[in-house]
Each structure stands twice: as structure tokens, then as C-alpha cells.
Short mmCIF file of C-alpha atoms in Angstrom, two decimals:
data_model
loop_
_atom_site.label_atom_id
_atom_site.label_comp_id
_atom_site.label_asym_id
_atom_site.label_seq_id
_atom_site.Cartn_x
_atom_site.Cartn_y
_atom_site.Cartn_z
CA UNK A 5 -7.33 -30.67 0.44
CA UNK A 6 -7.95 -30.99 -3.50
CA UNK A 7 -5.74 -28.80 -5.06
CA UNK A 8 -8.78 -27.60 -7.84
CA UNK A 9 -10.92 -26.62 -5.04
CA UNK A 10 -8.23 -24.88 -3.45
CA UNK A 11 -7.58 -23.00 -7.03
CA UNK A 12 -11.39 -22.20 -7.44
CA UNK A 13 -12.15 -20.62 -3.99
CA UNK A 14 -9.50 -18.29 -4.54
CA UNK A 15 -11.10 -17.33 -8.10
CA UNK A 16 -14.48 -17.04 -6.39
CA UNK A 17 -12.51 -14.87 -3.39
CA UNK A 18 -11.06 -12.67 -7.06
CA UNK A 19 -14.37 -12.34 -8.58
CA UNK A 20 -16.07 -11.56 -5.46
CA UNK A 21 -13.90 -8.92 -4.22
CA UNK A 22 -14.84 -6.22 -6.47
CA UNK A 23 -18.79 -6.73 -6.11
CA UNK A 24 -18.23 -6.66 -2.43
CA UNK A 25 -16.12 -3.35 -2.67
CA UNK A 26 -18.73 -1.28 -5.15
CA UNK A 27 -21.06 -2.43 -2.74
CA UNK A 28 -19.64 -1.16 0.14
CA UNK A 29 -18.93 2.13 -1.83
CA UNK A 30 -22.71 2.35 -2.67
CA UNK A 31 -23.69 1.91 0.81
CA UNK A 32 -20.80 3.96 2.19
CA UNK A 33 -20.49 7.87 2.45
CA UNK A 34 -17.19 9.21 1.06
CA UNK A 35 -14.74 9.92 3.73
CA UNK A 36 -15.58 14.22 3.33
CA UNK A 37 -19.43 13.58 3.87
CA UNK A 38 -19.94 12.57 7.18
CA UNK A 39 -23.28 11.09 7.83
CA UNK A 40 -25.56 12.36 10.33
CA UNK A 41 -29.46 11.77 11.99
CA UNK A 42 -31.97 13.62 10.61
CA UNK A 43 -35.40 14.26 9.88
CA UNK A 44 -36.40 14.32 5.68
CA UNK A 45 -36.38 17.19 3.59
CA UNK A 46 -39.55 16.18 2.16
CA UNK A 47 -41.61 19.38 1.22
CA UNK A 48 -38.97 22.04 2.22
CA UNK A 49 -38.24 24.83 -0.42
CA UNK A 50 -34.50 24.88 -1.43
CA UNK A 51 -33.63 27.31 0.45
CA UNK A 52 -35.15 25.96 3.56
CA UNK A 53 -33.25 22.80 2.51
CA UNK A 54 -30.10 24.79 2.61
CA UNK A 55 -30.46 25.78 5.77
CA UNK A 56 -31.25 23.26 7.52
CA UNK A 57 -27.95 21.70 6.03
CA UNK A 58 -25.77 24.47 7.42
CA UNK A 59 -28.63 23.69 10.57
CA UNK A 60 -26.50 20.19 10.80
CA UNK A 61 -23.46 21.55 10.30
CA UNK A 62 -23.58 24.10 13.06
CA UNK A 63 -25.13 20.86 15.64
CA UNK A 64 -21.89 18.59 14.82
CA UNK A 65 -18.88 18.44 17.39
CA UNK A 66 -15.28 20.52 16.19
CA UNK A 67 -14.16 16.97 15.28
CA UNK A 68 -17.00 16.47 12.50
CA UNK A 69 -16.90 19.87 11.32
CA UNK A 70 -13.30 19.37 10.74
CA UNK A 71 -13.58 16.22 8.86
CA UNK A 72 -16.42 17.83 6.47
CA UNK A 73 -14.05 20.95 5.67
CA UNK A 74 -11.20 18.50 5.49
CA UNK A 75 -10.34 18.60 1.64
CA UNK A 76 -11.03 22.29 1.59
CA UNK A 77 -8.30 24.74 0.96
CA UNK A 78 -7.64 26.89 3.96
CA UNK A 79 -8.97 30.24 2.68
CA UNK A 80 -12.12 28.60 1.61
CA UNK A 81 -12.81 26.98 5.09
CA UNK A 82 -11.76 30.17 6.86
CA UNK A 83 -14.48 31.88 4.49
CA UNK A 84 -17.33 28.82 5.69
CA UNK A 85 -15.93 29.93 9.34
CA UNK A 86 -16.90 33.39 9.11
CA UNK A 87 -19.73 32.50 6.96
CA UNK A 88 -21.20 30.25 9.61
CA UNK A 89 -20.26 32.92 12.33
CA UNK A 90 -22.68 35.77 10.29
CA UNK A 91 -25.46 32.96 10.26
CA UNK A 92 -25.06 32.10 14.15
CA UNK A 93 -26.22 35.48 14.63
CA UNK A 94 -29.14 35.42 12.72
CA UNK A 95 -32.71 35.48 14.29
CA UNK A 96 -34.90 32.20 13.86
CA UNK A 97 -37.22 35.48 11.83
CA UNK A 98 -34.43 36.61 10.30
CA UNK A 99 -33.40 33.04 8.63
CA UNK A 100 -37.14 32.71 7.70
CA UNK A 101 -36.91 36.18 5.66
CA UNK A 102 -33.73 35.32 4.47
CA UNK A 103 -35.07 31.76 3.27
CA UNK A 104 -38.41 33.38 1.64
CA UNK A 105 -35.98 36.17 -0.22
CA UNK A 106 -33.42 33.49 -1.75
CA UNK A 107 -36.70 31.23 -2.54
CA UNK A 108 -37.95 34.38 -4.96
CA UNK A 109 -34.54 34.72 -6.95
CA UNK A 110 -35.00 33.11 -10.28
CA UNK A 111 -32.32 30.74 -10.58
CA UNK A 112 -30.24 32.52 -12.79
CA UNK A 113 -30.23 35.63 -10.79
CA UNK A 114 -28.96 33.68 -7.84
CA UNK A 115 -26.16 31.96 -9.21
CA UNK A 116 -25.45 35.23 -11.49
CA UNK A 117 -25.47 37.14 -7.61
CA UNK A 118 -23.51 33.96 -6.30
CA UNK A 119 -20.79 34.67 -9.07
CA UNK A 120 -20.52 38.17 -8.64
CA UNK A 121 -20.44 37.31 -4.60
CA UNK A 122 -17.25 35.37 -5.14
CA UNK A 123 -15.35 37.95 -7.17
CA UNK A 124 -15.83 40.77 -4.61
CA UNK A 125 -14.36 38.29 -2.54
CA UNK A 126 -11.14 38.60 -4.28
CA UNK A 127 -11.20 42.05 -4.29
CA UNK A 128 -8.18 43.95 -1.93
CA UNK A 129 -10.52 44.51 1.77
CA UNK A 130 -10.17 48.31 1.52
CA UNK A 131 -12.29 48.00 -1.92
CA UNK A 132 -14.77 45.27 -0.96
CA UNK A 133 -17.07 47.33 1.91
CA UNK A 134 -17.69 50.52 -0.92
CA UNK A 135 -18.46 47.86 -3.29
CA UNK A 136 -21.29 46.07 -1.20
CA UNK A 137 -22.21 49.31 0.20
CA UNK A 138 -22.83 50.66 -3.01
CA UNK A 139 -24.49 47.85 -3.84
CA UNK A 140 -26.63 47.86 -0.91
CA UNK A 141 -27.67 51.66 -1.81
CA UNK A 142 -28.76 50.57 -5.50
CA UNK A 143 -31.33 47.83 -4.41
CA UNK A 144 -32.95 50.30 -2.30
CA UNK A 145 -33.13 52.30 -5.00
CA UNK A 146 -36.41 53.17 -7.24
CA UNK A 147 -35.40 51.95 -10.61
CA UNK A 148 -35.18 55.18 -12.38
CA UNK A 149 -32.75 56.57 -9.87
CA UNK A 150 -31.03 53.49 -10.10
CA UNK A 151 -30.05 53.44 -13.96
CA UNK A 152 -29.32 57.46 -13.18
CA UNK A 153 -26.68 56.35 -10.35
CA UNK A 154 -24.98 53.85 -12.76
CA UNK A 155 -24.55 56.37 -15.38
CA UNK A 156 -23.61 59.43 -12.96
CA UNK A 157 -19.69 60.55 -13.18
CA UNK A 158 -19.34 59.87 -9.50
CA UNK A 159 -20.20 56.72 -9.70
CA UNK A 160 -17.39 56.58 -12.58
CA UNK A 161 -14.95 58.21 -10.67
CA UNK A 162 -15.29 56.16 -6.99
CA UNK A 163 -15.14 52.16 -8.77
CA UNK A 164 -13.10 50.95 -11.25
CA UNK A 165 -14.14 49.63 -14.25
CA UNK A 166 -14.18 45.80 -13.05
CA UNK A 167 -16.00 47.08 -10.10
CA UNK A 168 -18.84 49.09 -12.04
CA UNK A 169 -19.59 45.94 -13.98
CA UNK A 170 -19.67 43.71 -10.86
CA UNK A 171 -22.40 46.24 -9.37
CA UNK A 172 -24.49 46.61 -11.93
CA UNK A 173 -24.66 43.01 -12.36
CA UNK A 174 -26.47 42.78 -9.52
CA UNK A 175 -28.14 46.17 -9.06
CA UNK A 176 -31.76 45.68 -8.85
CA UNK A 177 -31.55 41.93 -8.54
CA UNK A 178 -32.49 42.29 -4.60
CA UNK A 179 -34.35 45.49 -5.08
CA UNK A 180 -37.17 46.16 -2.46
CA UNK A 181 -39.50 48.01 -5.25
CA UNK B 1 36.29 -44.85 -48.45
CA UNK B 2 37.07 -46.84 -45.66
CA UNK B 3 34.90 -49.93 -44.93
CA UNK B 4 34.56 -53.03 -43.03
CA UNK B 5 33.55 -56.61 -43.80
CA UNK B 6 30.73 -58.34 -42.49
CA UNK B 7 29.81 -61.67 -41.74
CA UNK B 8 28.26 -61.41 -45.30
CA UNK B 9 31.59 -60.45 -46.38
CA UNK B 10 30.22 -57.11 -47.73
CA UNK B 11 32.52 -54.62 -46.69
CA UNK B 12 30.58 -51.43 -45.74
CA UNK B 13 31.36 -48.45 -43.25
CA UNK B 14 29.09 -48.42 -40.63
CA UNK B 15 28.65 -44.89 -40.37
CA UNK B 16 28.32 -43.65 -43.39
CA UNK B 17 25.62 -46.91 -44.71
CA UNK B 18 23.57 -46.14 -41.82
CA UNK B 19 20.63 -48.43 -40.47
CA UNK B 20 21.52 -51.83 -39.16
CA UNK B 21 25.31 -51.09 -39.60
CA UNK B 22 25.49 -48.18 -37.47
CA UNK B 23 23.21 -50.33 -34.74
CA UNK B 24 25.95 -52.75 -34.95
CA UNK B 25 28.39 -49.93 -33.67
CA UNK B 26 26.38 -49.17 -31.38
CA UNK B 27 26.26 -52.45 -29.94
CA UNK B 28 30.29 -52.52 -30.02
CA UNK B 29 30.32 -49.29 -28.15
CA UNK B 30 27.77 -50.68 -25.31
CA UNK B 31 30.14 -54.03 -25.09
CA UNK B 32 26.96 -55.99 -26.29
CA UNK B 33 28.66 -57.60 -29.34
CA UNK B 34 30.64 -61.38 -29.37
CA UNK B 35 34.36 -61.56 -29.66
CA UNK B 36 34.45 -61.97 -33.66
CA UNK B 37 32.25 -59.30 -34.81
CA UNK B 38 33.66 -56.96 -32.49
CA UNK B 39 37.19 -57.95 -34.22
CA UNK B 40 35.49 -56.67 -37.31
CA UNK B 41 34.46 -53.67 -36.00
CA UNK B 42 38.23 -52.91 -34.69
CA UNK B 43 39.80 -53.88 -38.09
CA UNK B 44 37.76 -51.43 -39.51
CA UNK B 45 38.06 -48.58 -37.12
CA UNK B 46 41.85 -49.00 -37.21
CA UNK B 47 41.61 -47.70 -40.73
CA UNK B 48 38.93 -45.04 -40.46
CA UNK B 49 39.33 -42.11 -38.69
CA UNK B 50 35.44 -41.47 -38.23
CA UNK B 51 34.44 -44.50 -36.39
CA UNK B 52 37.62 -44.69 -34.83
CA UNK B 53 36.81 -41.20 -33.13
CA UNK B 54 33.27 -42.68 -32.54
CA UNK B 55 34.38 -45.94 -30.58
CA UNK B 56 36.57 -43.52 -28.60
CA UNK B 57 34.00 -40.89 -27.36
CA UNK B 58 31.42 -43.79 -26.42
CA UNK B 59 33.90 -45.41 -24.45
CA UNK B 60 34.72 -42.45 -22.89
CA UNK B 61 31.09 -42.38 -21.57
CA UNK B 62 31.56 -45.67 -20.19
CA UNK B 63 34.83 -44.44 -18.23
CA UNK B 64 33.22 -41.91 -16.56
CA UNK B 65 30.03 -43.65 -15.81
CA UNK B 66 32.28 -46.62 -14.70
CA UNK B 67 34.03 -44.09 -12.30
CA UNK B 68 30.62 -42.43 -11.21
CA UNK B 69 29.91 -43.33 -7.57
CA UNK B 70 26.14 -42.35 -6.47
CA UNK B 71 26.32 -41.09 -2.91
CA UNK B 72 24.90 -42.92 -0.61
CA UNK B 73 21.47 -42.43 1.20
CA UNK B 74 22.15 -42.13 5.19
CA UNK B 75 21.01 -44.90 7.39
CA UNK B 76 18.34 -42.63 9.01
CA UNK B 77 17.02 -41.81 5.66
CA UNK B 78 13.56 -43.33 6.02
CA UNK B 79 13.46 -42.77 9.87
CA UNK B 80 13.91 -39.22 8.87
CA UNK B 81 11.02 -39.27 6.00
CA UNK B 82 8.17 -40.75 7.88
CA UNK B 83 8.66 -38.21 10.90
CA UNK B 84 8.53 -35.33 8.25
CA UNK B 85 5.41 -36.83 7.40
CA UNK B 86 4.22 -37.22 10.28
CA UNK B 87 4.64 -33.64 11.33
CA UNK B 88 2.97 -32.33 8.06
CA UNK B 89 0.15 -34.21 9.09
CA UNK B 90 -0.06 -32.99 12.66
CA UNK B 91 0.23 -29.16 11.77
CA UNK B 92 -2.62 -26.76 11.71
CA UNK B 93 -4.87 -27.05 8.93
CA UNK B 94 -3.95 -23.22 7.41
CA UNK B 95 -0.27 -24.96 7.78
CA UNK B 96 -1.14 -27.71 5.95
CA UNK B 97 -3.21 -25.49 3.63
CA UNK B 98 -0.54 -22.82 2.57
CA UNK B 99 2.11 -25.84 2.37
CA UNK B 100 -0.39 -27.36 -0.13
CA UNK B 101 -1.11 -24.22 -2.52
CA UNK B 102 2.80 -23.23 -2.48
CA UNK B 103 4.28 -26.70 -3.04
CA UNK B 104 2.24 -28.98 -4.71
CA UNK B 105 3.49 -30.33 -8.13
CA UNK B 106 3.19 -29.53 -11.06
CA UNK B 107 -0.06 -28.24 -11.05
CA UNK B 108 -1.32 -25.25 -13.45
CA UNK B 109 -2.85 -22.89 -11.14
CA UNK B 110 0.20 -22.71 -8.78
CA UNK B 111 1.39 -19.08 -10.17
CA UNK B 112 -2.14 -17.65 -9.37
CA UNK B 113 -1.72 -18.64 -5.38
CA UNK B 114 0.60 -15.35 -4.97
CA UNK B 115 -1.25 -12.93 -7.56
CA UNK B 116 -4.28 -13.64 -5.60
CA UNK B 117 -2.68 -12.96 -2.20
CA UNK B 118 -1.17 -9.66 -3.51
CA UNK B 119 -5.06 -8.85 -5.05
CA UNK B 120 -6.73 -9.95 -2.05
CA UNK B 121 -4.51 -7.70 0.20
CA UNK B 122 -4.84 -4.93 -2.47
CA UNK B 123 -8.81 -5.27 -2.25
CA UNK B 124 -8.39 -5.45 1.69
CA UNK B 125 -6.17 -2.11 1.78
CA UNK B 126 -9.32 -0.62 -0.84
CA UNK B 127 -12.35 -1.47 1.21
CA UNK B 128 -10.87 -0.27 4.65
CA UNK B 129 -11.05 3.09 4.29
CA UNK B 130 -15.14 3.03 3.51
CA UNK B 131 -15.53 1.07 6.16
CA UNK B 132 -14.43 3.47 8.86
CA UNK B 133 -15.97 6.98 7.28
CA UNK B 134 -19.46 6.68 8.98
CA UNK B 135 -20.31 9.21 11.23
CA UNK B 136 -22.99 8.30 13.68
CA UNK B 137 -25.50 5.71 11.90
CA UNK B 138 -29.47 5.44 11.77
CA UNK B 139 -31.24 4.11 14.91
CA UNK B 140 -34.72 3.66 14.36
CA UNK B 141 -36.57 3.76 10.82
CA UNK B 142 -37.93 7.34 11.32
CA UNK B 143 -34.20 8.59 11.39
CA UNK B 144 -32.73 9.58 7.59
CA UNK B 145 -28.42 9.50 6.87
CA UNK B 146 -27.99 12.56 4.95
CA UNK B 147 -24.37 13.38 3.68
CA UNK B 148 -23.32 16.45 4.78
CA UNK B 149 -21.11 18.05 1.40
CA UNK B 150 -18.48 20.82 2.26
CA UNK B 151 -19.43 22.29 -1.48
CA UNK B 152 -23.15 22.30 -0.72
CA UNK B 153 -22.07 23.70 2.44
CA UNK B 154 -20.21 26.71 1.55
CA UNK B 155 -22.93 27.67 -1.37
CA UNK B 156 -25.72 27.39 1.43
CA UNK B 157 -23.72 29.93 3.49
CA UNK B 158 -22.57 31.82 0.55
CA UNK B 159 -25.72 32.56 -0.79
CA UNK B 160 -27.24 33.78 2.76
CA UNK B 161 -24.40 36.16 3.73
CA UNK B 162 -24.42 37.28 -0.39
CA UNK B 163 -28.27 38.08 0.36
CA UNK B 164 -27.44 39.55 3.87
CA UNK B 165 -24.68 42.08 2.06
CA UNK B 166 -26.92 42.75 -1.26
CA UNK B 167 -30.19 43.30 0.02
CA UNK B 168 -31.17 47.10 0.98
CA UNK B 169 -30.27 48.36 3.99
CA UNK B 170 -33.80 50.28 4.96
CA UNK B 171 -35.82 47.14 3.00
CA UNK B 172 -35.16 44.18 5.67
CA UNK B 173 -34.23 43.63 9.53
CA UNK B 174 -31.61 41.15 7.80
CA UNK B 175 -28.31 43.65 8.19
CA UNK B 176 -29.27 44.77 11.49
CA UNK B 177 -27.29 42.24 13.59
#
């Protein structure tokens, strides 16, 4: 075999080789999003979208699951566990309403509501079910009575600073009235 | 200065005058000059201690090369070559291949046989891992691969159970699960 045309199939093979791989890497998932069948989103409000995400999630095998969570730190995938186990027991009317309500949130509101979400999370568990409670309370609340509750001493004297701000953050945001 | 007398009677030191005089020593070293010139040559050499020392390190050379026996080739020599040959020429065509881009010559491109192995396997060990993180792929045209992201995940579920724990307990059937 000529030597040169040895010497230029191996530079083809050199130049090839890194068109082939972004290629595949275009085509290709990354190894912690596992692809599965589905119908399109086409026309579905983001929250609907959302849902029928975690809607995949829930119809994949341990296996899948697993690899999807894979990269995640423990505390976070224990969190999407008990996450996932709260939206297992939701009514098909219940995820509707739930849908609809998140679909209403400006959003600023909703990622504001997100943030304050997380923190609680990080709050000792003896503090965390006041907090939400509390919370809870407010946005049933008339918005008069509201602002008076936020002011009153004894809501000063049950949360701590940190905790006052983290409520009235999102007082009102999932108000009723 | 030390000289020597030519048939021209000039008397002139052959190293030192250069040119056809030093040729002539030359030729007295390599045994290439007749008896009476060569007499010349020794006359003056006697006397001078520079071409003296340079008639007695070239015929040192011819000493040793005198006393320099080559080995000898074996008498299966060329019995032995043409079944070498023969066996290159009989051996699989990869065999005959890699034998060809790591031993042939002098030829320019030789080095970049081994880079591009070591790329080539380095590309090989890069694309593998792509090519096994499908999970399930499309079987008809109606059927959509959607990547399933742990991070898109965990918000979706966030923001629902941040909803179910915010919104106001008389407002919504949402809490009562």
C-alpha cells in the first residue's frame, strides 16, 4: 500500500473524528436526561407542561428514575422523593387547580415564592410547620387583617426575625381575596 | 622552517604551502606515489616534526583498516531473506498494513502513525459514553424524545408542593389529602 495514502486516511480519520463526535453529542441526550416517548407539549400552559414532566417521571421504572436523579446530591433527591410522594396523592381535580393557580402567579411572584420555599426548607423541622402554617393563615386572610397580623406583637414574639421576613414575603401572594 | 625539494627542486613544506603539495602527501600517505618522490617526501618528514606526525597517523589508519576483518555473511543468508519475504507477503493485509506504517523508511509522516492511534483511541473512549445514554428511542413519527432534566424536575415538584403548603387552608380542596 502507498505509504501517502496510508498517511492521508489517517488525517481524514483526525479531521473527521471531531465532526462525528459533536454530532453524536447534538443528536445524543446527556447521560442525566434520559429520553423517553411522548406526546408534544404543543399548546399546554407551563404549568401543565410541568406536570406532565413530573407525569413522565412518575411512569419510568426505579432504574430510570435513578439515572435522572443520578448527579443529584442526596438531600436534594430525598426532597424530589417526598416531593413526588405529596403529588402521587393528588386528585386528577386537584392537579388541574393546582396547574390553573401556578398558571396565575406572575412570574416574579413564583420564583420570589419558589425562593422563599427553599429557605424554609433549611429551617430546623420544629420551626418549619408554624412557619407554613402561619403562612397558610395570612393568604386566607382579608388584606387589612393581614398587614394588622404582620405588625401585631404576637406575631413578633412567635418568629424570629429571618422568619417574619420570609412570611411576609409571601403573604398575600396566594391570597384567596 | 622545514621544507622539502621537489622534482622542480623548489624546496617547500607540504603542509604549511598547501594546495598541490599537501595532495602530494596525501598521495604518500594512501601508498599512491612512485619510489622517488616518495623518497622526497621521507627526507623531508625526517626533519619536520609536523608531517612526520602526519605520515604517522595516516598510516596508522591503514594498520587498522589492514587488520579490519568484515564478518562474514552465513551461507543461508539469502535462503533466509527470500523466506522473510515471502512470509511478509503471505500475512494478513492489517499485518502487512501496520508493518508498512511502523517501518517504512524514511518517510515524513512516520511520527504521526502513533499520535493518531493514541487520538483515535482518545476520540473512541469520548464518543462511547453518548452512545449508550438513550433511554428507550422513538418508534413511529407521532412519538416525540423529550429529555427528562432532574433540575426541571425538582422545580416542577417544588413549585406544586410550595403552592400546596402556601395556599389557604379554607380557599382550595388542595391541602385536604
Amino acid at each position: 500500500m502507498n505509504p501517502r495514502f496510508l498517511g492521508i486516511s489517517f488525517g481524514i480519520l483526525l479531521a473527521a473524528a471531531p465532526l462525528a463526535t459533536a454530532q453524536q453529542r447534538k443528536n445524543a441526550p446527556s447521560a442525566k436526561m434520559p429520553i423517553v416517548k411522548s406526546t408534544p407539549n404543543k399548546g399546554l400552559t407551563k404549568a401543565e407542561k410541568q406536570q406532565r414532566l413530573v407525569e413522565r417521571f412518575n411512569n419510568m421504572n426505579p432504574e430510570q428514575q435513578q439515572r435522572v436523579l443520578a448527579n443529584m446530591p442526596p438531600e436534594r433527591r430525598r426532597q424530589v422523593q417526598q416531593n413526588l410522594e405529596q403529588y402521587r396523592r393528588l386528585s386528577k381535580e386537584q392537579k388541574k387547580q393546582i396547574a390553573n393557580q401556578l398558571d396565575q402567579l406572575p412570574v416574579e411572584k413564583r420564583q420570589a415564592a419558589l425562593g422563599v420555599y427553599r429557605r424554609i426548607n433549611q429551617l430546623p423541622d420544629e420551626r418549619k410547620v408554624p412557619v407554613r402554617n402561619e403562612i397558610r393563615r395570612l393568604n386566607g386572610m382579608p388584606e387589612d387583617k393581614r398587614a394588622a397580623r404582620l405588625e401585631s406583637k404576637d406575631f413578633k414574639k412567635l418568629y424570629s426575625p429571618e422568619e417574619q421576613q420570609m412570611i411576609s414575603e409571601v403573604s398575600g401572594i396566594f391570597s384567596a381575596n | 622552517m622545514p621544507e622539502v625539494q621537489s622534482n622542480s627542486t623548489q624546496r617547500i613544506c607540504p603542509l604549511l604551502s598547501g594546495g598541490d603539495h599537501a595532495e602530494r602527501l596525501l598521495d604518500y600517505a594512501n601508498r599512491k606515489l612512485n619510489v622517488e618522490s616518495a623518497s622526497l617526501i621521507e627526507q623531508h618528514a625526517a626533519s619536520c616534526p609536523a608531517c612526520s606526525a602526519f605520515v604517522e597517523s595516516q598510516r596508522s589508519v591503514w594498520k587498522a583498516l589492514d587488520e579490519w576483518d568484515a564478518a562474514e555473511i552465513s551461507s543461508d543468508f539469502d535462503r533466509r531473506l527470500w523466506a522473510r519475504i515471502e512470509q511478509e507477503e503471505r500475512a494478513p493485509w492489517y499485518v502487512r498494513l501496520w508493518n508498512r506504517a511502523t517501518d517504512f523508511g524514511d518517510a515524513n509522516w512516520r511520527p504521526v502513525v502513533p499520535v493518531a492511534a493514541v487520538l483515535l483511541l482518545a476520540v473512541g473512549l469520548y464518543v462511547k459514553p453518548f452512545s449508550g445514554s438513550f433511554i428507550g428511542t422513538p418508534t413511529s413519527t407521532a412519538d416525540v424524545t423529550v429529555r427528562v432534566d432532574a433540575e426541571q424536575l425538582e422545580t416542577a415538584l417544588e413549585e406544586m408542593e410550595m403552592l400546596r403548603q402556601f395556599s389557604p387552608t379554607d380557599s382550595q380542596s388542595v391541602h385536604k389529602m
